[in-house]
């Protein structure tokens, strides 16, 4: 179990909203940390709180060892989400690798009888039921450091100050390689589905996404499912990413699908 005094470094809340009826919990992409989500606090609906769940080996958990494989990271994230879910109803969001992790955590919590998410929002990811395909294994373990940095510059959200600091670049590559190793141990559990309402977000110019991604995700949802296509590449356009919660339609109480709390 995560000790209580570490929870603030694992479940990071940029500000607490005492009026929140729901918390949006965000799970990161390959090589990412909590910093990519924290600015969203300014774009959240008035009654939704924001929490970013920190993977081991980065940010406030930089002294923790990286997860060894997918199962270890999924167990860590499930425990973290459950520790925060005791307070409020919640929605789970994941981008890219984080979308598969959010799905995995939702399945594990539901199968364990815990408080399941009201909503599951998956972004820029193919359905995990297809398994780990070459399309999903990008960037790859065989890529050089420069290739990984190039991918992060072109497709990722590498901060400007990292681009000009060799030491920070090396740390970014280390994080990326650790997450790629975890991603590449993923395997789908046949028959896994979620009861939460499911929203799928993809970009119209993302070569990673399969043409039938929306339909494939729909097969994993026992309840309502919608698929929205947004402009840009794997991280959309900068303008869309900066206010992505505004495209998470069911975060609004007025827009909740039938059956969602």
Short mmCIF file of C-alpha atoms in Angstrom, two decimals:
data_model
loop_
_atom_site.label_atom_id
_atom_site.label_comp_id
_atom_site.label_asym_id
_atom_site.label_seq_id
_atom_site.Cartn_x
_atom_site.Cartn_y
_atom_site.Cartn_z
CA UNK A 1 0.00 0.00 0.00
CA UNK A 2 1.12 3.55 -0.64
CA UNK A 3 1.76 5.26 2.72
CA UNK A 4 -0.61 8.20 3.40
CA UNK A 5 2.24 10.71 3.53
CA UNK A 6 3.15 9.86 -0.10
CA UNK A 7 -0.31 10.21 -1.57
CA UNK A 8 0.13 13.92 -2.34
CA UNK A 9 3.07 13.08 -4.62
CA UNK A 10 1.13 10.25 -6.30
CA UNK A 11 -2.27 11.92 -6.68
CA UNK A 12 -1.41 15.49 -7.63
CA UNK A 13 -4.20 18.08 -7.43
CA UNK A 14 -3.25 21.57 -8.67
CA UNK A 15 -6.09 23.05 -6.63
CA UNK A 16 -8.88 21.62 -4.53
CA UNK A 17 -12.45 22.36 -5.58
CA UNK A 18 -14.71 22.10 -2.55
CA UNK A 19 -17.77 22.24 -4.84
CA UNK A 20 -16.71 19.32 -7.04
CA UNK A 21 -19.19 16.52 -7.68
CA UNK A 22 -16.63 14.59 -9.75
CA UNK A 23 -12.84 14.27 -10.03
CA UNK A 24 -11.12 13.80 -13.37
CA UNK A 25 -8.11 11.52 -12.75
CA UNK A 26 -5.49 11.61 -15.54
CA UNK A 27 -3.03 8.84 -16.42
CA UNK A 28 0.04 9.71 -18.43
CA UNK A 29 1.45 8.84 -21.84
CA UNK A 30 4.82 7.26 -22.63
CA UNK A 31 7.59 9.38 -21.13
CA UNK A 32 5.13 11.84 -19.64
CA UNK A 33 4.58 13.23 -16.16
CA UNK A 34 1.84 15.08 -14.33
CA UNK A 35 2.90 18.50 -15.65
CA UNK A 36 1.11 18.04 -18.97
CA UNK A 37 -2.26 17.87 -17.20
CA UNK A 38 -1.99 20.44 -14.42
CA UNK A 39 -2.74 23.52 -16.62
CA UNK A 40 -6.15 21.99 -17.33
CA UNK A 41 -7.27 23.16 -13.89
CA UNK A 42 -8.14 26.47 -15.57
CA UNK A 43 -10.42 24.79 -18.14
CA UNK A 44 -12.34 22.34 -15.97
CA UNK A 45 -16.12 22.57 -15.51
CA UNK A 46 -16.94 24.45 -12.31
CA UNK A 47 -18.02 21.28 -10.49
CA UNK A 48 -15.20 18.97 -11.60
CA UNK A 49 -11.88 18.62 -9.77
CA UNK A 50 -8.61 17.65 -11.47
CA UNK A 51 -6.07 15.09 -10.32
CA UNK A 52 -2.99 13.80 -12.18
CA UNK A 53 -1.77 10.35 -11.13
CA UNK A 54 2.02 10.12 -11.07
CA UNK A 55 3.85 7.07 -12.40
CA UNK A 56 6.90 5.95 -10.39
CA UNK A 57 10.31 7.33 -11.37
CA UNK A 58 9.32 10.94 -12.15
CA UNK A 59 8.07 14.20 -10.68
CA UNK A 60 7.41 13.77 -6.95
CA UNK A 61 8.15 10.05 -7.27
CA UNK A 62 11.59 10.42 -8.87
CA UNK A 63 13.20 8.36 -6.10
CA UNK A 64 10.85 5.43 -6.74
CA UNK A 65 12.03 2.69 -9.08
CA UNK A 66 10.40 2.54 -12.49
CA UNK A 67 7.75 -0.13 -12.86
CA UNK A 68 9.24 -3.37 -14.16
CA UNK A 69 6.33 -4.30 -16.44
CA UNK A 70 2.74 -3.56 -17.34
CA UNK A 71 1.25 -5.59 -14.50
CA UNK A 72 3.38 -3.80 -11.89
CA UNK A 73 2.42 -0.35 -13.19
CA UNK A 74 -1.25 -1.31 -13.44
CA UNK A 75 -1.23 -2.54 -9.84
CA UNK A 76 0.44 0.70 -8.71
CA UNK A 77 -2.05 2.86 -10.61
CA UNK A 78 -5.06 0.87 -9.42
CA UNK A 79 -3.99 1.39 -5.82
CA UNK A 80 -3.41 5.10 -6.44
CA UNK A 81 -6.81 5.61 -8.07
CA UNK A 82 -8.58 3.70 -5.31
CA UNK A 83 -6.83 5.82 -2.68
CA UNK A 84 -8.30 8.95 -4.29
CA UNK A 85 -11.64 7.42 -5.25
CA UNK A 86 -12.61 7.03 -1.61
CA UNK A 87 -13.33 10.77 -1.51
CA UNK A 88 -15.51 11.52 -4.57
CA UNK A 89 -17.06 9.98 -7.66
CA UNK A 90 -14.52 10.12 -10.47
CA UNK A 91 -13.82 9.88 -14.17
CA UNK A 92 -10.65 8.28 -15.57
CA UNK A 93 -8.75 9.85 -18.47
CA UNK A 94 -5.75 8.43 -20.27
CA UNK A 95 -3.80 9.58 -23.31
CA UNK A 96 -1.95 7.18 -25.64
CA UNK A 97 -0.38 4.49 -23.40
CA UNK A 98 -2.35 6.08 -20.57
CA UNK A 99 -5.61 5.23 -22.36
CA UNK A 100 -4.81 1.54 -22.14
CA UNK A 101 -3.75 2.01 -18.52
CA UNK A 102 -7.00 3.84 -17.69
CA UNK A 103 -8.98 0.99 -19.27
CA UNK A 104 -6.92 -1.59 -17.37
CA UNK A 105 -7.40 0.21 -14.06
CA UNK A 106 -11.16 0.53 -14.65
CA UNK A 107 -11.41 -3.20 -15.40
CA UNK A 108 -9.37 -4.17 -12.34
CA UNK A 109 -11.38 -1.95 -10.02
CA UNK A 110 -14.69 -3.20 -11.38
CA UNK A 111 -13.63 -6.83 -11.13
CA UNK A 112 -12.42 -6.23 -7.58
CA UNK A 113 -15.72 -4.70 -6.50
CA UNK A 114 -14.22 -1.27 -5.82
CA UNK A 115 -15.75 2.12 -6.62
CA UNK A 116 -15.66 2.12 -10.43
CA UNK A 117 -15.33 5.31 -12.48
CA UNK A 118 -18.47 7.06 -13.65
CA UNK A 119 -16.78 7.84 -16.97
CA UNK A 120 -13.79 6.52 -18.90
CA UNK A 121 -12.22 8.88 -21.45
CA UNK A 122 -9.53 7.44 -23.73
CA UNK A 123 -7.45 9.63 -26.01
CA UNK A 124 -5.19 8.94 -29.02
CA UNK A 125 -5.14 5.18 -28.62
CA UNK A 126 -6.25 2.12 -30.52
CA UNK A 127 -8.48 -0.35 -28.73
CA UNK A 128 -6.37 -2.62 -26.48
CA UNK A 129 -8.36 -5.64 -27.66
CA UNK A 130 -6.28 -5.63 -30.86
CA UNK A 131 -3.19 -6.30 -28.77
CA UNK A 132 0.17 -4.61 -29.13
CA UNK A 133 0.62 -4.07 -32.87
CA UNK A 134 3.54 -2.43 -34.73
CA UNK A 135 1.34 0.64 -35.13
CA UNK A 136 1.23 0.97 -31.32
CA UNK A 137 4.95 0.33 -30.77
CA UNK A 138 6.03 3.83 -31.77
CA UNK A 139 8.41 5.12 -30.58
CA UNK A 140 10.28 1.83 -30.25
CA UNK A 141 12.91 0.27 -27.99
CA UNK A 142 15.34 0.07 -30.91
CA UNK A 143 15.20 3.82 -31.54
CA UNK A 144 18.36 5.78 -30.79
CA UNK A 145 18.37 8.54 -28.20
CA UNK A 146 18.28 11.12 -30.97
CA UNK A 147 15.31 9.41 -32.62
CA UNK A 148 13.42 9.42 -29.32
CA UNK A 149 14.22 13.08 -28.77
CA UNK A 150 13.09 13.82 -32.31
CA UNK A 151 9.79 12.06 -31.68
CA UNK A 152 9.26 14.01 -28.46
CA UNK A 153 10.03 17.29 -30.22
CA UNK A 154 7.72 16.56 -33.14
CA UNK A 155 4.86 14.56 -31.64
CA UNK A 156 5.16 15.00 -27.89
CA UNK A 157 4.90 17.76 -25.35
CA UNK A 158 8.56 18.30 -24.47
CA UNK A 159 8.86 21.61 -22.59
CA UNK A 160 11.01 24.29 -24.18
CA UNK A 161 13.51 24.33 -21.30
CA UNK A 162 14.19 20.60 -21.79
CA UNK A 163 14.98 21.09 -25.48
CA UNK A 164 18.05 23.19 -24.62
CA UNK A 165 19.39 21.25 -21.62
CA UNK A 166 21.41 18.08 -22.38
CA UNK A 167 20.98 16.74 -18.84
CA UNK A 168 17.22 17.17 -18.94
CA UNK A 169 17.13 15.64 -22.41
CA UNK A 170 18.91 12.56 -21.08
CA UNK A 171 16.40 12.29 -18.24
CA UNK A 172 13.54 12.59 -20.76
CA UNK A 173 15.02 9.76 -22.82
CA UNK A 174 15.42 7.61 -19.71
CA UNK A 175 11.76 8.15 -18.81
CA UNK A 176 10.66 7.36 -22.33
CA UNK A 177 12.68 4.13 -22.47
CA UNK A 178 11.32 3.01 -19.08
CA UNK A 179 7.75 3.53 -20.25
CA UNK A 180 8.37 1.87 -23.62
CA UNK A 181 9.66 -1.22 -21.80
CA UNK A 182 6.47 -1.28 -19.71
CA UNK A 183 4.23 -0.72 -22.73
CA UNK A 184 5.86 -3.55 -24.63
CA UNK A 185 4.88 -6.07 -21.94
CA UNK A 186 1.17 -5.25 -22.36
CA UNK A 187 -1.26 -8.04 -23.11
CA UNK A 188 -5.04 -7.79 -23.35
CA UNK A 189 -7.23 -9.93 -21.13
CA UNK A 190 -9.80 -11.57 -23.44
CA UNK A 191 -13.34 -10.52 -22.62
CA UNK A 192 -12.35 -7.44 -20.62
CA UNK A 193 -15.02 -4.71 -20.78
CA UNK A 194 -16.04 -1.68 -18.73
CA UNK A 195 -19.44 -0.61 -17.46
CA UNK A 196 -18.57 3.09 -17.29
CA UNK A 197 -19.74 5.38 -20.06
CA UNK A 198 -16.87 5.54 -22.56
CA UNK A 199 -15.73 8.51 -24.64
CA UNK A 200 -13.07 7.96 -27.32
CA UNK A 201 -11.06 10.95 -28.54
CA UNK A 202 -8.82 10.70 -31.60
CA UNK A 203 -7.16 13.20 -33.95
CA UNK A 204 -7.83 13.52 -37.65
CA UNK A 205 -4.13 13.47 -38.57
CA UNK A 206 -2.74 10.78 -36.27
CA UNK A 207 -1.04 7.98 -38.20
CA UNK A 208 -1.00 5.79 -35.08
CA UNK A 209 -4.78 5.41 -34.98
CA UNK A 210 -6.49 2.60 -36.91
CA UNK A 211 -9.48 3.54 -39.11
CA UNK A 212 -11.84 1.37 -37.04
CA UNK A 213 -10.56 2.50 -33.64
CA UNK A 214 -13.89 3.95 -32.53
CA UNK A 215 -15.85 0.79 -33.36
CA UNK A 216 -13.22 -1.40 -31.70
CA UNK A 217 -13.40 0.64 -28.49
CA UNK A 218 -17.20 0.48 -28.60
CA UNK A 219 -17.00 -3.31 -28.35
CA UNK A 220 -15.28 -2.89 -24.98
CA UNK A 221 -18.07 -0.74 -23.50
CA UNK A 222 -21.06 -2.29 -21.79
CA UNK A 223 -22.75 1.11 -21.55
CA UNK A 224 -22.88 4.29 -23.58
CA UNK A 225 -20.00 5.05 -25.95
CA UNK A 226 -19.19 8.00 -28.19
CA UNK A 227 -16.27 8.75 -30.50
CA UNK A 228 -15.16 12.32 -31.22
CA UNK A 229 -12.50 13.26 -33.78
CA UNK A 230 -10.49 16.42 -33.09
CA UNK A 231 -8.00 18.36 -35.24
CA UNK A 232 -4.26 17.70 -35.19
CA UNK A 233 -1.85 14.86 -34.65
CA UNK A 234 -1.15 12.49 -31.77
CA UNK A 235 -1.40 15.35 -29.24
CA UNK A 236 -4.00 17.24 -31.32
CA UNK A 237 -3.21 20.89 -31.98
CA UNK A 238 -1.66 22.93 -29.14
CA UNK A 239 -4.90 24.89 -28.85
CA UNK A 240 -7.01 21.74 -28.53
CA UNK A 241 -4.63 20.08 -26.06
CA UNK A 242 -4.56 23.16 -23.82
CA UNK A 243 -8.33 22.93 -23.35
CA UNK A 244 -8.95 19.24 -23.96
CA UNK A 245 -11.34 18.84 -20.97
CA UNK A 246 -13.79 21.04 -22.87
CA UNK A 247 -14.09 18.26 -25.43
CA UNK A 248 -14.85 15.66 -22.74
CA UNK A 249 -18.57 16.14 -23.23
CA UNK A 250 -19.84 13.90 -20.45
CA UNK A 251 -17.87 15.70 -17.75
CA UNK A 252 -20.77 18.12 -17.61
CA UNK A 253 -23.66 16.98 -15.40
CA UNK A 254 -26.07 18.30 -18.02
CA UNK A 255 -24.50 16.04 -20.65
CA UNK A 256 -24.19 12.81 -18.66
CA UNK A 257 -25.54 9.79 -20.56
CA UNK A 258 -28.46 7.89 -19.12
CA UNK A 259 -27.32 5.60 -16.32
CA UNK A 260 -24.27 7.64 -15.32
CA UNK A 261 -24.35 9.26 -11.92
#
